[in-house]
Amino acid sequence: TLPGSKSISNRSLLLAAVADGTPAVVWRQPYDRGSARKTGQIDQGSGTTPTLLGRDYVAITDNADSRMHVLVYQRTSGRLVCSVPVFKAGASATENSLVGWDNGLVVENNSGYRDPRPVMGRTTIPGGLTRVDVRPDGSGCRVRWTSQEQSPSVVPKLSRGNGLLYVYTHSELGSGMADEWYLTAIDFRTGRTAYKVYVGSGPLFDNAFLPITIGPDKSAYVG
């Protein structure tokens, strides 16, 4: 806990600065941490690492009970630019960082995910990814698109070279007898699925919150 912060960071977003060798809080913005830890998150609070967007903004999500919100703040002042609810009531949570590019932020829904044991027959993963855009004049935000892909636990990565967002998706077919995992590419501009590559079935192919890493040889790696 930083001097003057008054609380730990699963209650507030903080900007800290160092003056004369001493860290101090410049601004502190509390957010709605909800009444309990949701399934799909590690603790009660925001599951997102703060994401810097352009030169002016920083974004996280909250942990509000009904619907999680994407929160965008002005970096220097801490002013709340927007609070946008995402996904369905009672089915929204994330434990992975937002992906930010230009004026857009993508959030994935980790609600319902627990661990690498087979998902089939245990719980329903609502899934979904949503892109939220900050308006050019900074007056607020809007939802750009929503994808129904189920990306329950991966830290997604964006390739600015081809404009594709890489996620690791889950699928159950038929009566739930197939617990399948795919490397999936989504067009950052439109939200359409560009392609999916089958990786394998069963708990050994679950990434368990590990990230996707894009290599210099045009390979994508996921644990």
GROMACS .gro file of C-alpha atoms in nm:
model
  223
    1THR     CA    1   0.000   0.000   0.000
    2LEU     CA    2   0.142   0.337  -0.101
    3PRO     CA    3   0.151   0.626   0.145
    4GLY     CA    4  -0.182   0.808   0.128
    5SER     CA    5  -0.356   0.539  -0.078
    6LYS     CA    6  -0.588   0.444   0.213
    7SER     CA    7  -0.682   0.111   0.051
    8ILE     CA    8  -0.552  -0.174  -0.159
    9SER     CA    9  -0.594  -0.172  -0.535
   10ASN     CA   10  -0.882  -0.418  -0.555
   11ARG     CA   11  -1.095  -0.125  -0.438
   12SER     CA   12  -0.951   0.169  -0.633
   13LEU     CA   13  -0.751   0.268  -0.938
   14LEU     CA   14  -0.449   0.474  -0.834
   15LEU     CA   15  -0.202   0.701  -1.009
   16ALA     CA   16   0.127   0.716  -0.820
   17ALA     CA   17   0.427   0.940  -0.881
   18VAL     CA   18   0.770   0.971  -0.722
   19ALA     CA   19   0.896   1.306  -0.593
   20ASP     CA   20   1.232   1.334  -0.418
   21GLY     CA   21   1.251   0.956  -0.398
   22THR     CA   22   0.916   0.916  -0.221
   23PRO     CA   23   0.613   0.757  -0.390
   24ALA     CA   24   0.283   0.937  -0.344
   25VAL     CA   25  -0.071   0.902  -0.473
   26VAL     CA   26  -0.166   1.168  -0.730
   27TRP     CA   27  -0.527   1.057  -0.761
   28ARG     CA   28  -0.743   0.769  -0.646
   29GLN     CA   29  -1.071   0.656  -0.801
   30PRO     CA   30  -1.276   0.393  -0.615
   31TYR     CA   31  -1.478   0.155  -0.832
   32ASP     CA   32  -1.763  -0.090  -0.769
   33ARG     CA   33  -1.594  -0.410  -0.646
   34GLY     CA   34  -1.925  -0.593  -0.601
   35SER     CA   35  -2.038  -0.794  -0.302
   36ALA     CA   36  -1.831  -1.109  -0.362
   37ARG     CA   37  -1.571  -1.276  -0.584
   38LYS     CA   38  -1.730  -1.401  -0.905
   39THR     CA   39  -1.662  -1.739  -1.063
   40GLY     CA   40  -1.401  -1.661  -1.325
   41GLN     CA   41  -1.201  -1.423  -1.107
   42ILE     CA   42  -0.923  -1.473  -0.853
   43ASP     CA   43  -1.040  -1.218  -0.597
   44GLN     CA   44  -1.310  -0.960  -0.533
   45GLY     CA   45  -1.218  -0.660  -0.744
   46SER     CA   46  -1.106  -0.570  -1.092
   47GLY     CA   47  -0.936  -0.858  -1.271
   48THR     CA   48  -0.774  -0.630  -1.526
   49THR     CA   49  -0.428  -0.483  -1.538
   50PRO     CA   50  -0.467  -0.109  -1.615
   51THR     CA   51  -0.449  -0.058  -1.992
   52LEU     CA   52  -0.308   0.266  -2.133
   53LEU     CA   53  -0.502   0.384  -2.440
   54GLY     CA   54  -0.338   0.645  -2.661
   55ARG     CA   55  -0.187   0.944  -2.480
   56ASP     CA   56  -0.486   1.036  -2.267
   57TYR     CA   57  -0.667   0.739  -2.117
   58VAL     CA   58  -0.631   0.444  -1.880
   59ALA     CA   59  -0.893   0.169  -1.856
   60ILE     CA   60  -0.994  -0.118  -1.625
   61THR     CA   61  -1.313  -0.313  -1.551
   62ASP     CA   62  -1.506  -0.315  -1.226
   63ASN     CA   63  -1.668  -0.612  -1.048
   64ALA     CA   64  -2.026  -0.482  -1.021
   65ASP     CA   65  -2.275  -0.750  -0.917
   66SER     CA   66  -2.520  -0.740  -1.205
   67ARG     CA   67  -2.306  -0.638  -1.503
   68MET     CA   68  -1.935  -0.567  -1.521
   69HIS     CA   69  -1.840  -0.225  -1.665
   70VAL     CA   70  -1.550  -0.106  -1.877
   71LEU     CA   71  -1.420   0.207  -1.702
   72VAL     CA   72  -1.213   0.467  -1.887
   73TYR     CA   73  -1.035   0.749  -1.702
   74GLN     CA   74  -0.840   1.057  -1.808
   75ARG     CA   75  -0.481   0.971  -1.715
   76THR     CA   76  -0.358   1.298  -1.568
   77SER     CA   77  -0.671   1.398  -1.372
   78GLY     CA   78  -0.841   1.067  -1.297
   79ARG     CA   79  -1.170   1.199  -1.439
   80LEU     CA   80  -1.411   0.918  -1.532
   81VAL     CA   81  -1.467   0.940  -1.908
   82CYS     CA   82  -1.720   0.655  -1.928
   83SER     CA   83  -1.864   0.349  -1.758
   84VAL     CA   84  -2.002   0.097  -2.008
   85PRO     CA   85  -2.187  -0.220  -1.896
   86VAL     CA   86  -2.088  -0.532  -2.090
   87PHE     CA   87  -2.229  -0.884  -2.134
   88LYS     CA   88  -2.549  -1.014  -1.975
   89ALA     CA   89  -2.682  -0.957  -1.625
   90GLY     CA   90  -2.544  -1.213  -1.380
   91ALA     CA   91  -2.295  -1.345  -1.637
   92SER     CA   92  -1.996  -1.111  -1.659
   93ALA     CA   93  -1.645  -1.125  -1.513
   94THR     CA   94  -1.289  -1.096  -1.639
   95GLU     CA   95  -0.947  -1.180  -1.498
   96ASN     CA   96  -0.748  -1.071  -1.803
   97SER     CA   97  -0.620  -0.738  -1.927
   98LEU     CA   98  -0.813  -0.531  -2.179
   99VAL     CA   99  -0.664  -0.502  -2.528
  100GLY     CA  100  -0.631  -0.139  -2.633
  101TRP     CA  101  -0.553   0.001  -2.979
  102ASP     CA  102  -0.625   0.345  -3.123
  103ASN     CA  103  -0.954   0.440  -2.950
  104GLY     CA  104  -1.081   0.083  -2.897
  105LEU     CA  105  -1.074  -0.156  -2.600
  106VAL     CA  106  -1.165  -0.526  -2.614
  107VAL     CA  107  -1.280  -0.712  -2.303
  108GLU     CA  108  -1.338  -1.087  -2.281
  109ASN     CA  109  -1.589  -1.263  -2.058
  110ASN     CA  110  -1.433  -1.515  -1.816
  111SER     CA  111  -1.757  -1.567  -1.622
  112GLY     CA  112  -1.811  -1.929  -1.521
  113TYR     CA  113  -1.452  -2.045  -1.569
  114ARG     CA  114  -1.298  -2.223  -1.268
  115ASP     CA  115  -0.993  -2.435  -1.350
  116PRO     CA  116  -0.853  -2.682  -1.606
  117ARG     CA  117  -1.081  -2.969  -1.505
  118PRO     CA  118  -1.321  -3.050  -1.792
  119VAL     CA  119  -1.582  -2.779  -1.830
  120MET     CA  120  -1.841  -3.013  -1.976
  121GLY     CA  121  -2.128  -3.098  -1.745
  122ARG     CA  122  -2.005  -2.872  -1.463
  123THR     CA  123  -2.099  -2.519  -1.555
  124THR     CA  124  -2.206  -2.297  -1.840
  125ILE     CA  125  -1.955  -2.048  -1.974
  126PRO     CA  126  -2.152  -1.754  -2.121
  127GLY     CA  127  -1.857  -1.634  -2.326
  128GLY     CA  128  -1.836  -1.323  -2.540
  129LEU     CA  129  -1.594  -1.047  -2.630
  130THR     CA  130  -1.693  -0.682  -2.663
  131ARG     CA  131  -1.515  -0.383  -2.813
  132VAL     CA  132  -1.578  -0.045  -2.649
  133ASP     CA  133  -1.462   0.273  -2.826
  134VAL     CA  134  -1.384   0.610  -2.670
  135ARG     CA  135  -1.553   0.883  -2.873
  136PRO     CA  136  -1.307   1.103  -3.067
  137ASP     CA  137  -1.400   1.414  -2.864
  138GLY     CA  138  -1.362   1.229  -2.532
  139SER     CA  139  -1.726   1.288  -2.441
  140GLY     CA  140  -1.794   0.922  -2.361
  141CYS     CA  141  -1.781   0.573  -2.509
  142ARG     CA  142  -1.990   0.335  -2.718
  143VAL     CA  143  -2.004  -0.037  -2.783
  144ARG     CA  144  -1.854  -0.106  -3.128
  145TRP     CA  145  -1.921  -0.481  -3.153
  146THR     CA  146  -1.981  -0.801  -2.957
  147SER     CA  147  -1.858  -1.150  -3.052
  148GLN     CA  148  -2.015  -1.467  -2.914
  149GLU     CA  149  -1.687  -1.659  -2.910
  150GLN     CA  150  -1.607  -1.824  -2.574
  151SER     CA  151  -1.263  -1.714  -2.458
  152PRO     CA  152  -1.288  -1.815  -2.091
  153SER     CA  153  -0.935  -1.770  -1.956
  154VAL     CA  154  -0.665  -1.648  -2.196
  155VAL     CA  155  -0.475  -1.318  -2.198
  156PRO     CA  156  -0.554  -1.216  -2.560
  157LYS     CA  157  -0.306  -1.050  -2.791
  158LEU     CA  158  -0.347  -0.818  -3.090
  159SER     CA  159  -0.132  -0.808  -3.402
  160ARG     CA  160  -0.134  -0.452  -3.532
  161GLY     CA  161   0.027  -0.577  -3.852
  162ASN     CA  162  -0.279  -0.770  -3.966
  163GLY     CA  163  -0.545  -0.624  -3.734
  164LEU     CA  164  -0.631  -0.963  -3.582
  165LEU     CA  165  -0.704  -1.029  -3.216
  166TYR     CA  166  -0.586  -1.375  -3.107
  167VAL     CA  167  -0.785  -1.559  -2.840
  168TYR     CA  168  -0.807  -1.918  -2.714
  169THR     CA  169  -1.164  -2.035  -2.737
  170HIS     CA  170  -1.366  -2.319  -2.591
  171SER     CA  171  -1.651  -2.511  -2.747
  172GLU     CA  172  -1.892  -2.781  -2.633
  173LEU     CA  173  -2.070  -2.977  -2.904
  174GLY     CA  174  -2.386  -3.182  -2.893
  175SER     CA  175  -2.467  -3.310  -2.544
  176GLY     CA  176  -2.146  -3.170  -2.396
  177MET     CA  177  -1.928  -3.470  -2.474
  178ALA     CA  178  -1.662  -3.263  -2.652
  179ASP     CA  179  -1.445  -3.021  -2.452
  180GLU     CA  180  -1.265  -2.856  -2.745
  181TRP     CA  181  -1.009  -2.575  -2.762
  182TYR     CA  182  -0.917  -2.354  -3.058
  183LEU     CA  183  -0.672  -2.080  -3.148
  184THR     CA  184  -0.911  -1.818  -3.283
  185ALA     CA  185  -0.845  -1.495  -3.474
  186ILE     CA  186  -1.101  -1.212  -3.459
  187ASP     CA  187  -1.098  -0.900  -3.679
  188PHE     CA  188  -1.038  -0.610  -3.440
  189ARG     CA  189  -1.231  -0.370  -3.665
  190THR     CA  190  -1.549  -0.571  -3.718
  191GLY     CA  191  -1.560  -0.839  -3.450
  192ARG     CA  192  -1.600  -1.113  -3.712
  193THR     CA  193  -1.415  -1.442  -3.659
  194ALA     CA  194  -1.144  -1.465  -3.926
  195TYR     CA  195  -1.050  -1.829  -3.859
  196LYS     CA  196  -1.029  -2.101  -3.593
  197VAL     CA  197  -0.764  -2.374  -3.559
  198TYR     CA  198  -0.850  -2.684  -3.357
  199VAL     CA  199  -0.586  -2.750  -3.090
  200GLY     CA  200  -0.724  -3.042  -2.888
  201SER     CA  201  -0.990  -3.175  -2.653
  202GLY     CA  202  -0.992  -3.220  -2.276
  203PRO     CA  203  -0.834  -3.052  -1.972
  204LEU     CA  204  -0.473  -3.091  -2.092
  205PHE     CA  205  -0.548  -2.837  -2.367
  206ASP     CA  206  -0.689  -2.576  -2.129
  207ASN     CA  207  -0.453  -2.277  -2.107
  208ALA     CA  208  -0.554  -2.197  -1.744
  209PHE     CA  209  -0.508  -1.816  -1.765
  210LEU     CA  210  -0.180  -1.827  -1.958
  211PRO     CA  211  -0.133  -1.566  -2.235
  212ILE     CA  212  -0.105  -1.594  -2.609
  213THR     CA  213   0.238  -1.480  -2.730
  214ILE     CA  214   0.304  -1.379  -3.090
  215GLY     CA  215   0.656  -1.468  -3.202
  216PRO     CA  216   0.878  -1.293  -3.460
  217ASP     CA  217   0.856  -1.600  -3.684
  218LYS     CA  218   0.475  -1.550  -3.725
  219SER     CA  219   0.398  -1.825  -3.475
  220ALA     CA  220   0.149  -1.796  -3.190
  221TYR     CA  221   0.228  -1.966  -2.860
  222VAL     CA  222  -0.009  -2.059  -2.577
  223GLY     CA  223   0.045  -2.278  -2.272
   0.00000   0.00000   0.00000
